[in-house]
Coordinates of C-alpha atoms and ligand atoms in Angstrom, one line a residue:
X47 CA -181.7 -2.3 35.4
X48 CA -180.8 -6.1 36.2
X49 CA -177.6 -7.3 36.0
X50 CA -176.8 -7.9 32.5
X51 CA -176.5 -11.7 31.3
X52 CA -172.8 -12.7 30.9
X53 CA -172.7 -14.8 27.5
X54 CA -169.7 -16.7 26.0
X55 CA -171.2 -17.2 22.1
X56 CA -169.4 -20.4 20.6
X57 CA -169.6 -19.7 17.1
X58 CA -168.2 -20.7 13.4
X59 CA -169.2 -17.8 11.4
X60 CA -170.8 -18.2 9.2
X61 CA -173.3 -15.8 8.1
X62 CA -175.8 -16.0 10.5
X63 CA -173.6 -16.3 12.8
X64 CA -172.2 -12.5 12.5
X65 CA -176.1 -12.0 12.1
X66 CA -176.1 -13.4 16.2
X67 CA -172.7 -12.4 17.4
X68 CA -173.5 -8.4 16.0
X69 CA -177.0 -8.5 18.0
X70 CA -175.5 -10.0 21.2
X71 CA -173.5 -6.9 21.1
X72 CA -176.6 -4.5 20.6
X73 CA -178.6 -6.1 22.9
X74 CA -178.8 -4.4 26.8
X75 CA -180.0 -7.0 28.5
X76 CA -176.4 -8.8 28.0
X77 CA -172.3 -8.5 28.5
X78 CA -170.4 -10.5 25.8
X79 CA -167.6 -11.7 27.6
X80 CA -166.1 -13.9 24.6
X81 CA -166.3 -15.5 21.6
X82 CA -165.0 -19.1 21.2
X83 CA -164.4 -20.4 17.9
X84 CA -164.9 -24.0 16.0
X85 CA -165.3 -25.9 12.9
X86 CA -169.1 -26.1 11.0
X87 CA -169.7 -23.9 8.4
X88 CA -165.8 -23.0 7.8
X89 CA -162.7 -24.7 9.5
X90 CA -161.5 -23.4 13.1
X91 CA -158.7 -21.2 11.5
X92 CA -161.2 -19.2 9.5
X93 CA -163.8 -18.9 12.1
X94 CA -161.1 -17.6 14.4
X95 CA -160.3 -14.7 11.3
X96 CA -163.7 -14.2 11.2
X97 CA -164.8 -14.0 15.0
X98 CA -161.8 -11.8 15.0
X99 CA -162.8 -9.5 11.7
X100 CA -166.7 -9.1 13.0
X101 CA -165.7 -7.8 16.4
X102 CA -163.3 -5.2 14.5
X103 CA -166.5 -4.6 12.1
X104 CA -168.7 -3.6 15.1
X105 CA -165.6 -1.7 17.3
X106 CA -165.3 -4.0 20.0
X107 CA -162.0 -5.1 19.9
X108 CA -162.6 -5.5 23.9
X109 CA -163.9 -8.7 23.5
X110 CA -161.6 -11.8 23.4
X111 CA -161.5 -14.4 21.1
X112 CA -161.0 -18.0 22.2
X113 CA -159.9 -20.7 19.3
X114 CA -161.3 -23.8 19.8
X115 CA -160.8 -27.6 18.4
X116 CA -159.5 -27.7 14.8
X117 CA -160.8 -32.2 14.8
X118 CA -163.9 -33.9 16.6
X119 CA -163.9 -35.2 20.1
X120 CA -162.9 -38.6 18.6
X121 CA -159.8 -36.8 16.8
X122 CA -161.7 -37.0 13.7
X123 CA -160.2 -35.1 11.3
X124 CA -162.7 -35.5 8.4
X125 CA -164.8 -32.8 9.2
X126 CA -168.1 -31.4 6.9
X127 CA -167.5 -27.8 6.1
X128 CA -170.8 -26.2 5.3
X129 CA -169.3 -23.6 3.1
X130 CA -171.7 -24.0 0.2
X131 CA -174.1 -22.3 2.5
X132 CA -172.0 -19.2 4.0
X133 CA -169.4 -19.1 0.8
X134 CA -165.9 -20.2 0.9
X135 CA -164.8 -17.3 3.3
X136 CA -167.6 -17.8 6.0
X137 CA -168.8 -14.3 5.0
X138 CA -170.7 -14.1 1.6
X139 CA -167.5 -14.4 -0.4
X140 CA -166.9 -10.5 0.2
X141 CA -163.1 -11.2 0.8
X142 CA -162.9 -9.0 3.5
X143 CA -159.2 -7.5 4.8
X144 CA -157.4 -10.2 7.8
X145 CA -158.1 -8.3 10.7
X146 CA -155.4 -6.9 13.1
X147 CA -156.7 -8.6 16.4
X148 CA -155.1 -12.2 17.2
X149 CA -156.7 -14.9 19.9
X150 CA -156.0 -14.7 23.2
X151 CA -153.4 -17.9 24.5
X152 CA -156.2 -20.0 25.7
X153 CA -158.1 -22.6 24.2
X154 CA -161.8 -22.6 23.6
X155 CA -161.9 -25.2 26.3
X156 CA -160.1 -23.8 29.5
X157 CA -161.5 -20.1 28.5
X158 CA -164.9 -21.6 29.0
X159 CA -164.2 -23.5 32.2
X160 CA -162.1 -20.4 33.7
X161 CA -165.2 -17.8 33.1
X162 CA -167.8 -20.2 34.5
X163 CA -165.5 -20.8 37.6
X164 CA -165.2 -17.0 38.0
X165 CA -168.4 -16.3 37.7
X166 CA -170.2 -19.6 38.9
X167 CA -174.2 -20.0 37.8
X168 CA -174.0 -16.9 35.8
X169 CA -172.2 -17.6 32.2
X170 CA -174.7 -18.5 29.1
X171 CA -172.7 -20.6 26.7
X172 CA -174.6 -19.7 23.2
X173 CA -173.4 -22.4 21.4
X174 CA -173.9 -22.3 17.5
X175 CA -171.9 -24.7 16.2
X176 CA -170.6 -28.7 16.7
X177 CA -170.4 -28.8 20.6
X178 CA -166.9 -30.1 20.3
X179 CA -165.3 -27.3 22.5
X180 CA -168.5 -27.7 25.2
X181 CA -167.4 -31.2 25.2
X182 CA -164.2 -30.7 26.1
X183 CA -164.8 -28.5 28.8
X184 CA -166.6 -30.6 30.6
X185 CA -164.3 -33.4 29.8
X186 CA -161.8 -31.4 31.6
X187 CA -163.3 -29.8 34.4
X188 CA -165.6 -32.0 36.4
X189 CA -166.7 -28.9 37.9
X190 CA -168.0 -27.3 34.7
X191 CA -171.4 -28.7 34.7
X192 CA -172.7 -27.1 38.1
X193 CA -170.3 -23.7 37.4
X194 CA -172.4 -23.0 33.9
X195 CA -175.2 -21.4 33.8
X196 CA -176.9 -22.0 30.8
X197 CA -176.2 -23.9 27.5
X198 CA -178.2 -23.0 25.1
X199 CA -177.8 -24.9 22.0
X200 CA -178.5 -24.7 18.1
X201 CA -178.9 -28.1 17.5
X202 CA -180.5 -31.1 16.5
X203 CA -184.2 -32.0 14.5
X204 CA -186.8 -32.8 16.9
X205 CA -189.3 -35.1 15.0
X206 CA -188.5 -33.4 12.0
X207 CA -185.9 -34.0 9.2
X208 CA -182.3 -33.3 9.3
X209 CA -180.6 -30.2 6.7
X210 CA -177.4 -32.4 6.2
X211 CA -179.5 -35.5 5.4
X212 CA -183.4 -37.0 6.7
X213 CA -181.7 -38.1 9.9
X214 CA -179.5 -35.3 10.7
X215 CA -178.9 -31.5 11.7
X216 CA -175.6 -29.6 10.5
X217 CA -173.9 -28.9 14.1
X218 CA -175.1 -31.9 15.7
X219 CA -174.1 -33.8 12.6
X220 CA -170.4 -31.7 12.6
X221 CA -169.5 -34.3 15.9
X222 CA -172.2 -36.5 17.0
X223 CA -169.9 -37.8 20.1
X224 CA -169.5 -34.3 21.4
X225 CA -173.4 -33.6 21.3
X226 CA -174.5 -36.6 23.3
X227 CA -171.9 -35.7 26.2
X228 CA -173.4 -32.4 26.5
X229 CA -176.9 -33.8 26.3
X230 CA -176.2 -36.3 28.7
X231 CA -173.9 -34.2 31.3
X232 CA -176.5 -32.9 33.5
X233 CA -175.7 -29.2 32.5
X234 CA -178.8 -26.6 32.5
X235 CA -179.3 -27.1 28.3
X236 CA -181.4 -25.5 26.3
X237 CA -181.4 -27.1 22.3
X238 CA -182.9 -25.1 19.7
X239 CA -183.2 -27.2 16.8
X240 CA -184.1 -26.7 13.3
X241 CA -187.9 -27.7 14.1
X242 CA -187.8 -24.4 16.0
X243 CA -185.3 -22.5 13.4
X244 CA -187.2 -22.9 10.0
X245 CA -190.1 -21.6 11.2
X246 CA -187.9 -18.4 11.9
X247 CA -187.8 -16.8 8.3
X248 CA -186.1 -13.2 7.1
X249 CA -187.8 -12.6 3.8
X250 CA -186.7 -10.5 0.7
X251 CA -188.9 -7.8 2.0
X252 CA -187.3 -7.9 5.2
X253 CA -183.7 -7.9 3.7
X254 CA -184.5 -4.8 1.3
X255 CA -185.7 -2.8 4.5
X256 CA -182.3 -3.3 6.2
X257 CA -180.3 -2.5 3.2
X258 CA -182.2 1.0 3.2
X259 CA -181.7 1.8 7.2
X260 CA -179.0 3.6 8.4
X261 CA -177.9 1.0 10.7
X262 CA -173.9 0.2 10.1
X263 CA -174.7 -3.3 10.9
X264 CA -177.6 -3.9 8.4
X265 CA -175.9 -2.6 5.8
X266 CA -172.6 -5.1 6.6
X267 CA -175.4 -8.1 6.8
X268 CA -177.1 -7.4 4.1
X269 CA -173.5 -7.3 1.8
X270 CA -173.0 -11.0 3.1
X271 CA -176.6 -12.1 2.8
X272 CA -176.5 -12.9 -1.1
X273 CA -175.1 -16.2 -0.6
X274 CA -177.3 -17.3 2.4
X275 CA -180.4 -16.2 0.2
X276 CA -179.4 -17.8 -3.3
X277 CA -178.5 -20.9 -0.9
X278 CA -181.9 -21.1 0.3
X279 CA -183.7 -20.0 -2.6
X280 CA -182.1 -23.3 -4.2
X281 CA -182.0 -26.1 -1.0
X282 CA -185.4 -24.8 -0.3
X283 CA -188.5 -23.7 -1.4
X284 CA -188.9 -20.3 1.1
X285 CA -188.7 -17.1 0.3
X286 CA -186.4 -16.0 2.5
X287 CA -183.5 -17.2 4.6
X288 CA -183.8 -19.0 7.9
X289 CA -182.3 -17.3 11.2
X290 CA -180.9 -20.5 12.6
X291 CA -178.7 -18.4 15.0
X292 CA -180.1 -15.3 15.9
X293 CA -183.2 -17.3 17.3
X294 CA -180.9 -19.6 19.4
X295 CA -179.2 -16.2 20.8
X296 CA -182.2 -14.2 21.5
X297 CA -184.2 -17.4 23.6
X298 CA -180.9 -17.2 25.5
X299 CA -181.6 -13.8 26.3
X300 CA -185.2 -14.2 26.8
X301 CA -186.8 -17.2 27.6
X302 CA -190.3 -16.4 26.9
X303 CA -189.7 -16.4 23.1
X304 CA -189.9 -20.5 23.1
X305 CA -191.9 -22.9 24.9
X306 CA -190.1 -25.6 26.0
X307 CA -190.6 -30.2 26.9
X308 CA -188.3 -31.5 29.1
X309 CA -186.6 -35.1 28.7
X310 CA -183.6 -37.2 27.9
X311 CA -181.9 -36.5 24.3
X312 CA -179.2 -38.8 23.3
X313 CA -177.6 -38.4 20.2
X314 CA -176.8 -41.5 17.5
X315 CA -173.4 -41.8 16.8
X316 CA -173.0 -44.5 14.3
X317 CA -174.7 -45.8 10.7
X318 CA -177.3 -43.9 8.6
X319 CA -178.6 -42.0 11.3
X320 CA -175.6 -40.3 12.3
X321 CA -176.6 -37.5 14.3
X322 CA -180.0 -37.9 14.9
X323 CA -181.2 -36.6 18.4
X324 CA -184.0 -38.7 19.9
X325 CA -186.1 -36.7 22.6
X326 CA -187.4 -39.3 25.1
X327 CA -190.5 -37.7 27.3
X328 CA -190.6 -40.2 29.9
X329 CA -194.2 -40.3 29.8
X330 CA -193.4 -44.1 29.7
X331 CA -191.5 -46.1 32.8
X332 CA -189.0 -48.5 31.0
X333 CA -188.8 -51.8 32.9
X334 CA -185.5 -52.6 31.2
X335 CA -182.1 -51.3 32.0
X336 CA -180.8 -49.2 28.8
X337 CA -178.6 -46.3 27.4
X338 CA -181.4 -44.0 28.8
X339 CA -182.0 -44.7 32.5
X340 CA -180.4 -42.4 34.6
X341 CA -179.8 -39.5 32.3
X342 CA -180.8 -36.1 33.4
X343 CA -183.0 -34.2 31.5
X344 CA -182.5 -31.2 29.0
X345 CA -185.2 -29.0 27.8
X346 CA -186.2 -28.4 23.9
X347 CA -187.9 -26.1 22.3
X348 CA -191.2 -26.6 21.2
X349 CA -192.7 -23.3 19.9
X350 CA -191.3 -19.7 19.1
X351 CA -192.6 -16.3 19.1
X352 CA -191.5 -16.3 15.1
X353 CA -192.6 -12.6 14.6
X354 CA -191.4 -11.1 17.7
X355 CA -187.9 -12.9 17.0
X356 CA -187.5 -11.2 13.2
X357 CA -189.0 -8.2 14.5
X358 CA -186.3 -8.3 17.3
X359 CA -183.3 -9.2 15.1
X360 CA -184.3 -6.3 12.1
X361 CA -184.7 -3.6 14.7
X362 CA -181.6 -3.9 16.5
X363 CA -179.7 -4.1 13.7
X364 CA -181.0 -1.5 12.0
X365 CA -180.5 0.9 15.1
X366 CA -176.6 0.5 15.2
Ligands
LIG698 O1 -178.2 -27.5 4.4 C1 -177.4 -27.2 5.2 N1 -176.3 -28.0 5.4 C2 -175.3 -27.6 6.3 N2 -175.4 -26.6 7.1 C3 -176.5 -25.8 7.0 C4 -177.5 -26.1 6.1 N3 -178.4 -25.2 6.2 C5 -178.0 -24.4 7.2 N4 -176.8 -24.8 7.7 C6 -176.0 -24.2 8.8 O2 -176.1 -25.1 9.9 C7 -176.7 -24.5 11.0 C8 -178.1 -25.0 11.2 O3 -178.1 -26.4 11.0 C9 -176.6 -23.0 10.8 O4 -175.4 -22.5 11.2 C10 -176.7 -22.9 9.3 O5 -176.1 -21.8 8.7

């Protein structure tokens, strides 16, 4: 078999973030080799608990957590919790028992700069949440860039509307600064954004088949899935709930589940459109000197293998 993918998931969980971080860890074709934690959909603190609870939850202790930035890149400390999405604890409200494990020492930041100098070229960052800790990283190791593999990135709305407001997508949204660094630092990125996401939909049907399997994982998902499904069922008018981050972890393991455009994304930072990420495709040759000469390129999905992705995420966690 080939050498298994070493992935470093950044995460804020979240519901459907445990929904990614328990099918990382029952998929073959990769080593989890930490989890990293930030704000988004509940503040740093929590998302620490929680990385720390799900890795208890599926008996890999092993696996080190990493907490990362409690404010914004800019120090912000006014920060947009999504937890009228994933409930107030992150997990469906279930009020689950601390866990036992703690974080390791290091920060978010110099965990992910340490692995991808150990292991040069061959670290994933799966980033699911504000790019704040990605940020930093490569603020702090100039090095960081050329030693990471792959970032691959739930984030932004290409040429379609934002879910915190017309303009703007949740993580990218959580610190606009952050994500136009990492767009703009000539890393090997990947962005997934919500054009991509929502077309990616677990349906009722699909939920009552996991809550019959046998699988230990299903059955802990489909406990926390209530809120993420009366959620949607109210923002939107699906049947079903969409799998933001499972997709985003599964084109990091396989590419061939996306189709992909390469070109220039910066990120707004200020006014209405806070957060919007405009994809430039260079099909045009700008005579004038602006923000967007020079910048390398990033590649955003275009098109998913919807089926084959639900299919994916169902199966493996109902075999566990
Ligand atoms: O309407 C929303 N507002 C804020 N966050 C959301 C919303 N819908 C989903 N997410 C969360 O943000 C990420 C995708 O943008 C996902 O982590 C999702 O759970």
């Amino acid at each position: 078999m080939a050498e298994r993918k070493k992935i470093i998931i950044d995460t804020d969980p979240g519901i459907d973030d445990a929904m990614a971080i328990f099918l990382a860890l029952q998929s073959p074709e990769v080593e989890v080799i930490g989890l990293t934690t930030i704000y988004g959909n509940v503040y740093t603190t929590l998302a620490t608990t929680n990385a720390l609870h799900l890795l208890e939850i599926a008996g890999r202790t092993d696996i080190p957590v990493a907490e990362g930035s409690h404010v914004t890149i800019t120090k912000g400390t006014k920060l947009r919790i999504a937890d009228f999405v994933h409930g107030t604890d992150g997990l469906g409200n279930q009020n689950f028992p601390p866990p036992k494990g703690k974080p390791i020492e290091q920060s978010a930041a110099d965990f992910l700069t340490q692995q991808a100098s150990l292991y040069p070229g061959k670290v994933t960052v799966v980033a699911l949440g504000p790019l704040t800790n990605i940020a930093l990283a490569i603020q702090s190791d100039p090095a960081f860039v050329k030693n990471i593999g792959q970032i691959v990135i739930l984030g932004g709305a290409f040429s379609v509307n934002g879910n915190v407001n017309p303009a703007a997508e949740a993580n990218i949204f959580g610190d606009p600064d952050a994500a136009d660094i990492v767009f703009t630092s000539g890393a090997d990125v990947l962005a997934i954004g919500i054009n991509i996401t929502h077309q990616v939909i677990l349906t009722d049907a699909d939920r009552d088949k996991m809550a019959k399997s046998n699988g230990k994982l299903a059955q802990y998902i489909c406990k926390i899935l209530d809120v993420y499904f009366s959620y949607h069922h109210d923002a939107y008018s699906t049947k079903g709930v969409y799998l933001h981050d499972p997709t985003t972890l599964l084109a990091a393991i396989d590419p061939l589940l996306v189709t992909y455009v390469e070109g220039v994304v910066r990120v707004q930072t200020m006014g209405i459109t806070r957060g919007l990420t405009l994809f430039y495709n260079k099909q045009k040759r700008f005579g004038e000197v602006s923000e967007w000469c020079d910048k390398p390129t990033v590649k955003v999905a275009v098109t998913v293998d919807a089926p084959s992705v639900v299919k994916l995420v169902m199966e493996r966690l109902m075999h566990s």
